[in-house]
Structures are given as C-alpha cells and as structure tokens.
PDB file of C-alpha atoms and ligand atoms in Angstrom:
ATOM      1  CA  UNK Z  28      87.431 113.746 115.682  1.00 81.00           C
ATOM      2  CA  UNK Z  29      84.061 113.791 117.427  1.00 84.00           C
ATOM      3  CA  UNK Z  30      81.470 111.025 117.292  1.00 89.00           C
ATOM      4  CA  UNK Z  31      79.315 113.178 115.031  1.00 88.00           C
ATOM      5  CA  UNK Z  32      82.165 113.848 112.625  1.00 85.00           C
ATOM      6  CA  UNK Z  33      82.902 110.120 112.495  1.00 88.00           C
ATOM      7  CA  UNK Z  34      79.214 109.384 111.837  1.00 90.00           C
ATOM      8  CA  UNK Z  35      79.088 111.974 109.075  1.00 87.00           C
ATOM      9  CA  UNK Z  36      82.218 110.608 107.465  1.00 86.00           C
ATOM     10  CA  UNK Z  37      80.769 107.086 107.471  1.00 91.00           C
ATOM     11  CA  UNK Z  38      77.479 108.275 105.981  1.00 89.00           C
ATOM     12  CA  UNK Z  39      79.247 110.252 103.287  1.00 83.00           C
ATOM     13  CA  UNK Z  40      81.055 107.084 102.301  1.00 85.00           C
ATOM     14  CA  UNK Z  41      77.765 105.163 102.279  1.00 88.00           C
ATOM     15  CA  UNK Z  42      78.839 103.059 105.223  1.00 92.00           C
ATOM     16  CA  UNK Z  43      76.661 101.862 108.060  1.00 95.00           C
ATOM     17  CA  UNK Z  44      77.345 103.607 111.350  1.00 96.00           C
ATOM     18  CA  UNK Z  45      78.517 101.190 114.046  1.00 95.00           C
ATOM     19  CA  UNK Z  46      80.355 101.675 117.300  1.00 93.00           C
ATOM     20  CA  UNK Z  47      83.370  99.771 116.028  1.00 93.00           C
ATOM     21  CA  UNK Z  48      83.586 101.853 112.845  1.00 94.00           C
ATOM     22  CA  UNK Z  49      83.400 105.078 114.827  1.00 94.00           C
ATOM     23  CA  UNK Z  50      86.038 103.707 117.195  1.00 92.00           C
ATOM     24  CA  UNK Z  51      88.397 102.791 114.382  1.00 93.00           C
ATOM     25  CA  UNK Z  52      88.053 106.219 112.757  1.00 91.00           C
ATOM     26  CA  UNK Z  53      88.766 107.903 116.071  1.00 89.00           C
ATOM     27  CA  UNK Z  54      91.844 105.762 116.733  1.00 90.00           C
ATOM     28  CA  UNK Z  55      93.161 106.496 113.234  1.00 89.00           C
ATOM     29  CA  UNK Z  56      92.424 110.198 113.648  1.00 85.00           C
ATOM     30  CA  UNK Z  57      94.576 110.428 116.777  1.00 84.00           C
ATOM     31  CA  UNK Z  58      97.574 108.659 115.233  1.00 80.00           C
ATOM     32  CA  UNK Z  59     100.520 110.836 114.312  1.00 73.00           C
ATOM     33  CA  UNK Z  60     102.040 108.077 112.254  1.00 80.00           C
ATOM     34  CA  UNK Z  61     100.587 105.327 110.117  1.00 85.00           C
ATOM     35  CA  UNK Z  62      99.514 102.385 112.220  1.00 89.00           C
ATOM     36  CA  UNK Z  63      99.858  98.685 111.448  1.00 90.00           C
ATOM     37  CA  UNK Z  64      97.051  96.159 111.781  1.00 88.00           C
ATOM     38  CA  UNK Z  65      98.885  94.484 114.644  1.00 87.00           C
ATOM     39  CA  UNK Z  66      99.049  97.817 116.479  1.00 88.00           C
ATOM     40  CA  UNK Z  67      95.321  98.309 115.874  1.00 89.00           C
ATOM     41  CA  UNK Z  68      94.583  94.801 117.135  1.00 87.00           C
ATOM     42  CA  UNK Z  69      96.238  95.593 120.438  1.00 86.00           C
ATOM     43  CA  UNK Z  70      94.559  98.986 120.766  1.00 84.00           C
ATOM     44  CA  UNK Z  71      92.593  99.310 123.992  1.00 80.00           C
ATOM     45  CA  UNK Z  72      89.822 101.262 122.294  1.00 80.00           C
ATOM     46  CA  UNK Z  73      88.957  98.602 119.742  1.00 84.00           C
ATOM     47  CA  UNK Z  74      87.278  95.460 120.926  1.00 83.00           C
ATOM     48  CA  UNK Z  75      86.963  93.111 117.973  1.00 85.00           C
ATOM     49  CA  UNK Z  76      88.498  90.010 116.504  1.00 88.00           C
ATOM     50  CA  UNK Z  77      91.230  90.026 113.871  1.00 89.00           C
ATOM     51  CA  UNK Z  78      88.975  88.979 111.008  1.00 92.00           C
ATOM     52  CA  UNK Z  79      86.472  91.753 111.717  1.00 92.00           C
ATOM     53  CA  UNK Z  80      89.240  94.327 111.880  1.00 92.00           C
ATOM     54  CA  UNK Z  81      90.793  93.013 108.665  1.00 92.00           C
ATOM     55  CA  UNK Z  82      87.461  93.248 106.835  1.00 94.00           C
ATOM     56  CA  UNK Z  83      86.757  96.695 108.207  1.00 94.00           C
ATOM     57  CA  UNK Z  84      90.144  97.998 107.058  1.00 94.00           C
ATOM     58  CA  UNK Z  85      89.450  96.564 103.606  1.00 93.00           C
ATOM     59  CA  UNK Z  86      86.049  98.265 103.522  1.00 94.00           C
ATOM     60  CA  UNK Z  87      87.497 101.601 104.622  1.00 92.00           C
ATOM     61  CA  UNK Z  88      90.249 101.273 102.052  1.00 90.00           C
ATOM     62  CA  UNK Z  89      87.792 100.495  99.269  1.00 88.00           C
ATOM     63  CA  UNK Z  90      85.690 103.528 100.185  1.00 86.00           C
ATOM     64  CA  UNK Z  91      88.842 105.662 100.326  1.00 81.00           C
ATOM     65  CA  UNK Z  92      88.450 106.534 103.971  1.00 85.00           C
ATOM     66  CA  UNK Z  93      91.959 105.332 104.691  1.00 87.00           C
ATOM     67  CA  UNK Z  94      95.177 104.769 102.793  1.00 83.00           C
ATOM     68  CA  UNK Z  95      97.142 101.581 102.930  1.00 85.00           C
ATOM     69  CA  UNK Z  96     100.828 102.359 102.822  1.00 83.00           C
ATOM     70  CA  UNK Z  97     103.554  99.866 102.133  1.00 80.00           C
ATOM     71  CA  UNK Z  98     107.074 100.382 103.406  1.00 76.00           C
ATOM     72  CA  UNK Z  99     110.128  99.152 101.551  1.00 72.00           C
ATOM     73  CA  UNK Z 100     109.785  95.725 103.180  1.00 79.00           C
ATOM     74  CA  UNK Z 101     106.203  95.483 101.975  1.00 79.00           C
ATOM     75  CA  UNK Z 102     104.759  95.831 105.474  1.00 83.00           C
ATOM     76  CA  UNK Z 103     101.364  97.513 105.421  1.00 87.00           C
ATOM     77  CA  UNK Z 104     100.216 100.319 107.648  1.00 89.00           C
ATOM     78  CA  UNK Z 105      97.143 102.482 107.578  1.00 90.00           C
ATOM     79  CA  UNK Z 106      96.386 106.125 107.855  1.00 84.00           C
ATOM     80  CA  UNK Z 107      93.206 108.137 107.719  1.00 83.00           C
ATOM     81  CA  UNK Z 108      92.627 110.283 104.683  1.00 76.00           C
ATOM     82  CA  UNK Z 109      93.141 113.901 105.444  1.00 64.00           C
ATOM     83  CA  UNK Z 110      89.672 115.383 105.649  1.00 59.00           C
ATOM     84  CA  UNK Z 111      88.823 118.757 106.971  1.00 50.00           C
ATOM     85  CA  UNK Z 112      85.440 119.537 108.406  1.00 47.00           C
ATOM     86  CA  UNK Z 113      83.728 122.823 107.831  1.00 41.00           C
ATOM     87  CA  UNK Z 114      80.038 122.850 108.564  1.00 39.00           C
ATOM     88  CA  UNK Z 115      78.479 120.099 106.538  1.00 37.00           C
ATOM     89  CA  UNK Z 116      81.001 120.000 103.759  1.00 40.00           C
ATOM     90  CA  UNK Z 117      83.991 117.733 103.799  1.00 44.00           C
ATOM     91  CA  UNK Z 118      86.895 118.930 101.712  1.00 51.00           C
ATOM     92  CA  UNK Z 119      88.645 116.848  99.118  1.00 50.00           C
ATOM     93  CA  UNK Z 120      91.158 114.707 100.933  1.00 55.00           C
ATOM     94  CA  UNK Z 121      94.772 115.384 100.204  1.00 61.00           C
ATOM     95  CA  UNK Z 122      97.618 114.284 102.361  1.00 68.00           C
ATOM     96  CA  UNK Z 123     101.342 114.231 102.436  1.00 78.00           C
ATOM     97  CA  UNK Z 124     103.044 111.168 103.834  1.00 83.00           C
ATOM     98  CA  UNK Z 125     106.585 111.415 105.053  1.00 88.00           C
ATOM     99  CA  UNK Z 126     108.620 108.244 105.007  1.00 90.00           C
ATOM    100  CA  UNK Z 127     111.563 108.353 107.413  1.00 93.00           C
ATOM    101  CA  UNK Z 128     114.518 106.522 105.914  1.00 93.00           C
ATOM    102  CA  UNK Z 129     116.092 105.988 109.356  1.00 94.00           C
ATOM    103  CA  UNK Z 130     113.306 104.710 111.661  1.00 93.00           C
ATOM    104  CA  UNK Z 131     110.948 103.780 108.786  1.00 90.00           C
ATOM    105  CA  UNK Z 132     107.992 105.470 110.461  1.00 90.00           C
ATOM    106  CA  UNK Z 133     105.441 106.930 108.089  1.00 87.00           C
ATOM    107  CA  UNK Z 134     104.115 110.267 109.261  1.00 86.00           C
ATOM    108  CA  UNK Z 135     100.973 111.891 108.010  1.00 80.00           C
ATOM    109  CA  UNK Z 136     101.673 115.594 107.710  1.00 81.00           C
ATOM    110  CA  UNK Z 137      98.416 117.465 108.076  1.00 72.00           C
ATOM    111  CA  UNK Z 138      99.708 120.993 108.263  1.00 71.00           C
ATOM    112  CA  UNK Z 139     101.297 120.995 104.845  1.00 73.00           C
ATOM    113  CA  UNK Z 140      99.544 123.105 102.281  1.00 71.00           C
ATOM    114  CA  UNK Z 141      98.979 120.940  99.246  1.00 67.00           C
ATOM    115  CA  UNK Z 142      98.352 122.868  96.055  1.00 67.00           C
ATOM    116  CA  UNK Z 143      95.106 122.235  94.232  1.00 64.00           C
ATOM    117  CA  UNK Z 144      95.824 119.859  91.390  1.00 66.00           C
ATOM    118  CA  UNK Z 145      93.985 120.416  88.193  1.00 71.00           C
ATOM    119  CA  UNK Z 146      93.158 117.266  86.296  1.00 74.00           C
ATOM    120  CA  UNK Z 147      91.608 117.148  82.817  1.00 80.00           C
ATOM    121  CA  UNK Z 148      87.870 117.802  82.843  1.00 78.00           C
ATOM    122  CA  UNK Z 149      86.890 114.241  82.081  1.00 80.00           C
ATOM    123  CA  UNK Z 150      88.709 112.977  85.193  1.00 74.00           C
ATOM    124  CA  UNK Z 151      87.181 113.148  88.624  1.00 70.00           C
ATOM    125  CA  UNK Z 152      89.775 113.503  91.344  1.00 67.00           C
ATOM    126  CA  UNK Z 153      88.805 111.578  94.477  1.00 68.00           C
ATOM    127  CA  UNK Z 154      91.953 111.687  96.499  1.00 67.00           C
ATOM    128  CA  UNK Z 155      95.553 112.644  96.193  1.00 69.00           C
ATOM    129  CA  UNK Z 156      98.480 110.896  97.843  1.00 71.00           C
ATOM    130  CA  UNK Z 157     101.918 112.387  97.954  1.00 75.00           C
ATOM    131  CA  UNK Z 158     104.796 110.585  99.618  1.00 80.00           C
ATOM    132  CA  UNK Z 159     107.927 112.384 100.713  1.00 87.00           C
ATOM    133  CA  UNK Z 160     111.086 110.625 101.880  1.00 92.00           C
ATOM    134  CA  UNK Z 161     113.703 111.900 104.294  1.00 94.00           C
ATOM    135  CA  UNK Z 162     114.672 112.058 107.964  1.00 96.00           C
ATOM    136  CA  UNK Z 163     112.051 112.720 110.633  1.00 94.00           C
ATOM    137  CA  UNK Z 164     112.609 115.226 113.513  1.00 93.00           C
ATOM    138  CA  UNK Z 165     113.205 112.395 116.021  1.00 93.00           C
ATOM    139  CA  UNK Z 166     116.003 110.830 113.976  1.00 95.00           C
ATOM    140  CA  UNK Z 167     117.359 114.204 112.973  1.00 93.00           C
ATOM    141  CA  UNK Z 168     118.293 115.083 116.552  1.00 89.00           C
ATOM    142  CA  UNK Z 169     120.144 111.857 117.297  1.00 68.00           C
TER     143      UNK Z 169
HETATM  144 ZN1  LIG V   7     112.817 108.723 111.913  1.00 59.65          ZN
END
C-alpha cells in the first residue's frame, strides 16, 4: 500500500489523514496473518501510546476499515479489509480468513476469488467476512 492509497482509503471512510493512521494501515497491509494489539504496540513503524492505538483500532473497526477477529480463546486480532485499488474506485471489500486449528494463526487469503453475493434489494452490503477453518501450509508440512 502506498501513502496515497492509504490517504484515499482514510478519506473514503471519512477519517482525518494523519501520519499514525497511514502508518497503521501500511503495517496492517503488509501482514500475512491477523495481528494482535500487543504485536502492533511493539511494531517499530508505529510510535504511539497504547491508548491512542486502542482508540485508533476502534475507530478503524467502526468505519469497517479493519476486522476484529476472535480466536477460540477470545483473543482479538486485527486484519485489514480486503480492498482492491483500481484508479479512483475502491472495490467492495470481501475477504476470506483461514483459521489454522493447529497453530491458531489467522491468515487473510487475498488471492481467493469470492463470488459476488446478491442480497435483497433493500439491503446494502458493506462488507463480507468468510472464515474457513483447517490446517495452514506451515503446519501441514510438519
Ligand atoms: Zn498452522
């Protein structure tokens, strides 16, 4: 994700553009797996206190920029919604999350084609979350 893409994403979600917000989006965009708040707190790229980060995650969650995922133990982790950028338009986010039953990592699978879901006309689809469960490639080879 480039700085401009991050800025555009923030503006589209009616959020003020700040360095920290851009930084958080970029960190989330580079993560292969969902990331916990503790992992974000120790990230070298984000310089902020815990309260600020907590509030920012809440804001992003409320504006549907990120998903909060809970594992079976109730531990929360975060992942960026799956947006694709083409020119000025940002496609409807749809993402598939893969929950590994062995290592408990939650992967965001971007390269999975998700069929277009048709909802009744009086519903407006904003995002779509699908969670799959199974064994990840790392655990599968052990
Ligand atoms: Zn695994």
